[in-house]
Amino acid sequence: KSSAGLMTTKPKNEQEIKDIKVSGRMLASVLDVLKKNTKPNMTTKDLAEIAAKELKSLGGKPAFLGYYGFPDVLCTSVNDEIIHGIPSSKKTLNQGDIVSLDFGVIYNGMITDAAISILLDSNSSRDSFLVKHTETALLKGIDIIKPGIRVGDLSAAIQKVLDKAQLGIVREYVGHGVGHHLHEEPNIPNYGQAGTGAVLLENMTIAIEPMATLGSSQTLVDADGWTVRTKDGSRAAHFEHTVLITKDGPEILTQI
Ligand code: MG
C-alpha cells in the first residue's frame, strides 16, 4: 500500500502504551495458537477461522478485515506467495509448505501487526535456511532499536543479514509505523543506508517486517488483487513484530 497521505506515527502516551501492549499480547497469543495448530491437510480458511475465534475469545478485534476491502481476518501466504494471501476453503496445506501468517489486532483503538512463517514438516534445508534467516534479519534489526536511530539504520541492519544469506529482498513492500492506524509513516524498507531517513523517537511503535525469497526480489500481484507472489516462483518467508521504542531499547509487543 502506498503511504502517501498517511500520518506519521506518534510517540504513544501512557494509556496508549498500556492498550497497545494488550493488543500485542493478544496478537502473540493468536499466532502461537496458529503455530501449534497449522498442519498438512488443513485449509487456509481453517487457519483464519481459528484466528477469528481465538481473538474473539480474548476480546480483541481483527485489524485486517475490511482494510482497503481485505476480505478476511488473516493473511495466509503459501510457498511462492509472499504476503496478502486470502484464506480459502479450497486451498489445502501440504507437507513441506512454507505457510506465512500475518495478523493484526485492534484493542481499545490500538493496533498491532505481526507475522510468522511456518515450515510444515519439511526436510528441505534450503527452505529452513530461508525461514531461519528471514527471522534472524527481523531480530537483528530489532536489536539496534533505541530512540534517535534513523530508519536507514534499521533498514541496513536487516539488509546485512539478508545479503549475507544471499536471499532476495522484497522491495515493494515494507515495514511501517503502526498504532492508531495499521499503516503509518515512516515506511521501513528492508534495505537501505545507515544514517539516512526519519529519526525514530521514544514511545513510537513500529512494525518491522522482512520479506525474503530464495530467488529474485521481483513480485507480482494475483488477479484477486491481493496475493503478492514472487515473479520467478521461488519460495518466500515473512516475519514481523510490532516494537515499542523505549529509552532502554526495543520492547517487542507481539511476542509471548
Ligand atoms: Mg505490517
Short mmCIF file of C-alpha atoms and ligand atoms in Angstrom, two decimals:
data_model
loop_
_atom_site.label_atom_id
_atom_site.label_comp_id
_atom_site.label_asym_id
_atom_site.label_seq_id
_atom_site.Cartn_x
_atom_site.Cartn_y
_atom_site.Cartn_z
CA LYS A 1 0.00 0.00 0.00
CA SER A 2 1.24 3.48 -0.80
CA SER A 3 1.98 5.56 2.25
CA ALA A 4 1.04 8.81 0.52
CA GLY A 5 -1.05 10.89 2.88
CA LEU A 6 -0.57 8.63 5.88
CA MET A 7 0.01 10.18 9.27
CA THR A 8 3.40 9.84 10.90
CA THR A 9 3.34 7.53 13.88
CA LYS A 10 3.24 9.49 17.16
CA PRO A 11 5.02 8.77 20.40
CA LYS A 12 2.31 6.99 22.39
CA ASN A 13 1.13 8.24 25.78
CA GLU A 14 0.88 6.09 28.89
CA GLN A 15 -2.67 4.88 28.27
CA GLU A 16 -1.96 4.18 24.60
CA ILE A 17 1.09 2.16 25.58
CA LYS A 18 -0.96 0.13 28.05
CA ASP A 19 -3.55 -0.60 25.39
CA ILE A 20 -1.11 -1.39 22.59
CA LYS A 21 0.64 -3.84 24.89
CA VAL A 22 -2.65 -5.66 25.45
CA SER A 23 -3.23 -5.62 21.69
CA GLY A 24 0.24 -7.08 21.08
CA ARG A 25 -0.18 -9.83 23.66
CA MET A 26 -3.48 -10.87 22.08
CA LEU A 27 -1.81 -10.99 18.69
CA ALA A 28 1.11 -13.04 20.00
CA SER A 29 -1.20 -15.50 21.63
CA VAL A 30 -3.28 -15.95 18.45
CA LEU A 31 -0.15 -16.53 16.36
CA ASP A 32 1.07 -19.01 18.97
CA VAL A 33 -2.18 -20.98 18.72
CA LEU A 34 -1.93 -20.90 14.92
CA LYS A 35 1.68 -22.04 15.02
CA LYS A 36 0.79 -25.03 17.17
CA ASN A 37 -2.23 -25.97 15.07
CA THR A 38 -1.08 -25.46 11.47
CA LYS A 39 -0.90 -28.93 9.91
CA PRO A 40 -0.93 -30.56 6.48
CA ASN A 41 -4.42 -31.20 5.04
CA MET A 42 -5.96 -28.16 6.71
CA THR A 43 -7.14 -25.32 4.51
CA THR A 44 -6.02 -21.72 4.83
CA LYS A 45 -9.64 -20.85 5.66
CA ASP A 46 -9.40 -23.21 8.67
CA LEU A 47 -6.50 -21.08 9.91
CA ALA A 48 -8.47 -17.85 9.52
CA GLU A 49 -11.37 -19.38 11.46
CA ILE A 50 -9.07 -20.40 14.30
CA ALA A 51 -7.61 -16.88 14.39
CA ALA A 52 -11.04 -15.21 14.41
CA LYS A 53 -12.36 -17.45 17.17
CA GLU A 54 -9.26 -17.12 19.31
CA LEU A 55 -9.13 -13.33 19.03
CA LYS A 56 -12.82 -13.03 19.83
CA SER A 57 -12.35 -15.06 23.00
CA LEU A 58 -9.53 -12.70 24.02
CA GLY A 59 -11.67 -9.61 23.44
CA GLY A 60 -9.77 -8.06 20.52
CA LYS A 61 -10.91 -7.04 17.06
CA PRO A 62 -9.24 -8.06 13.79
CA ALA A 63 -7.35 -5.19 12.12
CA PHE A 64 -7.18 -6.59 8.58
CA LEU A 65 -10.85 -7.48 7.95
CA GLY A 66 -12.20 -4.81 5.61
CA TYR A 67 -8.91 -2.89 5.45
CA TYR A 68 -8.99 -1.46 1.91
CA GLY A 69 -11.58 -4.21 1.41
CA PHE A 70 -9.42 -7.16 2.52
CA PRO A 71 -11.96 -10.00 2.90
CA ASP A 72 -10.69 -11.88 5.97
CA VAL A 73 -9.05 -11.55 9.38
CA LEU A 74 -5.77 -13.27 8.48
CA CYS A 75 -3.35 -13.21 5.55
CA THR A 76 -2.26 -16.73 4.57
CA SER A 77 0.58 -16.85 2.03
CA VAL A 78 1.94 -20.24 0.98
CA ASN A 79 5.28 -21.06 -0.71
CA ASP A 80 5.83 -18.57 -3.56
CA GLU A 81 3.17 -16.30 -2.08
CA ILE A 82 4.91 -13.59 -0.06
CA ILE A 83 2.12 -11.61 1.61
CA HIS A 84 -1.60 -10.77 1.49
CA GLY A 85 -2.81 -14.26 0.55
CA ILE A 86 -6.58 -14.61 1.06
CA PRO A 87 -7.73 -17.60 3.16
CA SER A 88 -9.66 -20.13 1.10
CA SER A 89 -11.51 -23.36 1.84
CA LYS A 90 -10.12 -24.60 -1.49
CA LYS A 91 -6.50 -24.10 -0.52
CA THR A 92 -5.16 -27.14 1.32
CA LEU A 93 -1.79 -27.19 3.07
CA ASN A 94 0.75 -29.87 2.26
CA GLN A 95 3.77 -31.30 3.99
CA GLY A 96 6.81 -29.19 3.10
CA ASP A 97 4.86 -25.95 2.60
CA ILE A 98 6.06 -22.62 3.91
CA VAL A 99 2.99 -21.01 5.45
CA SER A 100 3.24 -17.30 6.21
CA LEU A 101 0.60 -15.95 8.57
CA ASP A 102 0.13 -12.20 9.02
CA PHE A 103 -2.34 -10.94 11.62
CA GLY A 104 -3.44 -7.63 13.06
CA VAL A 105 -5.29 -6.78 16.28
CA ILE A 106 -7.22 -3.73 17.48
CA TYR A 107 -7.73 -3.25 21.20
CA ASN A 108 -9.17 -0.01 22.54
CA GLY A 109 -8.23 1.64 19.25
CA MET A 110 -4.62 0.50 19.37
CA ILE A 111 -3.35 -1.66 16.52
CA THR A 112 -0.53 -4.20 16.37
CA ASP A 113 0.73 -6.16 13.37
CA ALA A 114 2.87 -9.32 13.28
CA ALA A 115 3.69 -12.28 11.05
CA ILE A 116 5.38 -15.66 11.17
CA SER A 117 6.42 -18.22 8.58
CA ILE A 118 5.93 -21.87 9.46
CA LEU A 119 7.68 -24.70 7.66
CA LEU A 120 5.35 -27.71 7.64
CA ASP A 121 7.25 -30.92 8.48
CA SER A 122 9.90 -30.20 5.90
CA ASN A 123 13.22 -31.84 5.14
CA SER A 124 14.26 -29.01 2.85
CA SER A 125 17.43 -27.39 4.13
CA ARG A 126 17.00 -24.51 1.63
CA ASP A 127 13.54 -23.71 2.92
CA SER A 128 14.60 -23.91 6.53
CA PHE A 129 17.59 -21.67 5.72
CA LEU A 130 15.20 -19.13 4.18
CA VAL A 131 12.84 -19.15 7.15
CA LYS A 132 15.63 -19.01 9.71
CA HIS A 133 17.50 -16.13 8.11
CA THR A 134 14.37 -14.07 7.49
CA GLU A 135 13.56 -14.32 11.20
CA THR A 136 17.18 -13.52 12.09
CA ALA A 137 17.00 -10.41 9.90
CA LEU A 138 13.97 -9.25 11.88
CA LEU A 139 15.64 -9.89 15.23
CA LYS A 140 18.93 -8.24 14.20
CA GLY A 141 17.00 -5.19 13.06
CA ILE A 142 15.11 -5.03 16.34
CA ASP A 143 18.40 -5.37 18.27
CA ILE A 144 19.65 -1.93 17.21
CA ILE A 145 16.48 -0.05 18.14
CA LYS A 146 16.75 2.88 20.53
CA PRO A 147 15.47 6.45 20.47
CA GLY A 148 17.33 8.60 17.95
CA ILE A 149 18.22 5.95 15.39
CA ARG A 150 17.20 6.57 11.80
CA VAL A 151 15.04 4.35 9.64
CA GLY A 152 18.06 3.70 7.42
CA ASP A 153 20.00 2.26 10.36
CA LEU A 154 17.27 -0.31 10.84
CA SER A 155 16.97 -1.00 7.10
CA ALA A 156 20.73 -1.52 6.79
CA ALA A 157 20.81 -3.92 9.77
CA ILE A 158 18.08 -6.05 8.18
CA GLN A 159 19.66 -5.91 4.72
CA LYS A 160 23.01 -7.01 6.10
CA VAL A 161 21.59 -10.34 7.29
CA LEU A 162 19.62 -11.00 4.11
CA ASP A 163 22.51 -10.04 1.82
CA LYS A 164 24.90 -12.25 3.72
CA ALA A 165 22.46 -15.14 3.34
CA GLN A 166 22.15 -14.26 -0.38
CA LEU A 167 18.38 -14.12 -0.18
CA GLY A 168 16.18 -11.96 -2.42
CA ILE A 169 14.93 -8.88 -0.58
CA VAL A 170 11.38 -7.82 -1.41
CA ARG A 171 11.43 -4.08 -2.12
CA GLU A 172 7.88 -3.09 -3.00
CA TYR A 173 6.53 -3.95 0.46
CA VAL A 174 8.00 -2.58 3.64
CA GLY A 175 7.62 -2.14 7.37
CA HIS A 176 5.86 0.90 8.79
CA GLY A 177 4.73 2.91 11.76
CA VAL A 178 1.70 1.43 13.50
CA GLY A 179 -0.64 2.22 16.40
CA HIS A 180 -3.66 4.36 15.65
CA HIS A 181 -3.70 3.08 12.08
CA LEU A 182 -2.46 -0.16 10.60
CA HIS A 183 -0.05 1.71 8.33
CA GLU A 184 1.54 4.95 9.43
CA GLU A 185 4.66 6.80 8.32
CA PRO A 186 7.53 6.22 8.20
CA ASN A 187 7.97 3.38 5.76
CA ILE A 188 10.67 0.99 6.95
CA PRO A 189 12.28 -0.74 3.95
CA ASN A 190 14.25 -3.94 4.37
CA TYR A 191 17.21 -2.41 2.55
CA GLY A 192 18.86 0.98 2.88
CA GLN A 193 21.67 3.18 4.05
CA ALA A 194 22.59 3.69 7.68
CA GLY A 195 22.44 7.31 8.78
CA THR A 196 19.58 8.22 6.42
CA GLY A 197 15.83 8.61 6.77
CA ALA A 198 13.43 9.65 9.51
CA VAL A 199 14.54 9.69 13.14
CA LEU A 200 12.70 7.27 15.43
CA LEU A 201 11.65 8.60 18.83
CA GLU A 202 10.97 7.17 22.25
CA ASN A 203 7.44 5.71 22.59
CA MET A 204 6.88 5.38 18.85
CA THR A 205 5.59 1.98 17.75
CA ILE A 206 6.75 0.43 14.50
CA ALA A 207 6.13 -2.77 12.56
CA ILE A 208 9.28 -4.29 11.14
CA GLU A 209 8.76 -6.99 8.54
CA PRO A 210 11.49 -8.50 6.40
CA MET A 211 10.23 -10.47 3.38
CA ALA A 212 12.84 -12.60 1.67
CA THR A 213 12.95 -15.10 -1.20
CA LEU A 214 15.12 -17.95 -2.42
CA GLY A 215 15.23 -16.26 -5.81
CA SER A 216 14.88 -12.75 -7.13
CA SER A 217 13.23 -9.84 -5.37
CA GLN A 218 10.64 -9.23 -8.07
CA THR A 219 6.97 -9.63 -7.23
CA LEU A 220 3.58 -9.99 -8.93
CA VAL A 221 0.05 -9.36 -7.66
CA ASP A 222 -2.52 -12.07 -8.49
CA ALA A 223 -5.78 -11.43 -10.30
CA ASP A 224 -7.50 -11.44 -6.88
CA GLY A 225 -5.92 -8.00 -6.39
CA TRP A 226 -4.25 -9.04 -3.13
CA THR A 227 -1.96 -12.05 -3.20
CA VAL A 228 1.65 -10.96 -3.73
CA ARG A 229 3.93 -13.70 -5.06
CA THR A 230 7.46 -14.00 -6.38
CA LYS A 231 7.75 -13.41 -10.11
CA ASP A 232 10.19 -16.29 -10.53
CA GLY A 233 8.14 -18.77 -8.47
CA SER A 234 10.77 -19.04 -5.75
CA ARG A 235 9.65 -19.53 -2.18
CA ALA A 236 9.34 -16.66 0.27
CA ALA A 237 9.28 -16.07 4.02
CA HIS A 238 7.98 -13.19 6.14
CA PHE A 239 8.45 -12.33 9.81
CA GLU A 240 7.08 -9.27 11.55
CA HIS A 241 6.87 -7.78 15.02
CA THR A 242 5.37 -4.61 16.40
CA VAL A 243 8.01 -2.93 18.55
CA LEU A 244 7.79 -0.13 21.12
CA ILE A 245 10.86 2.11 21.19
CA THR A 246 11.75 2.66 24.83
CA LYS A 247 14.60 4.66 26.34
CA ASP A 248 16.21 1.34 27.21
CA GLY A 249 15.84 -0.11 23.70
CA PRO A 250 13.30 -2.24 21.88
CA GLU A 251 10.30 -3.82 23.52
CA ILE A 252 8.72 -6.42 21.27
CA LEU A 253 4.97 -6.17 21.81
CA THR A 254 3.92 -9.14 19.69
CA GLN A 255 5.70 -11.96 21.43
CA ILE A 256 4.56 -14.02 24.38
MG MG B 1 2.84 -4.89 8.53
#
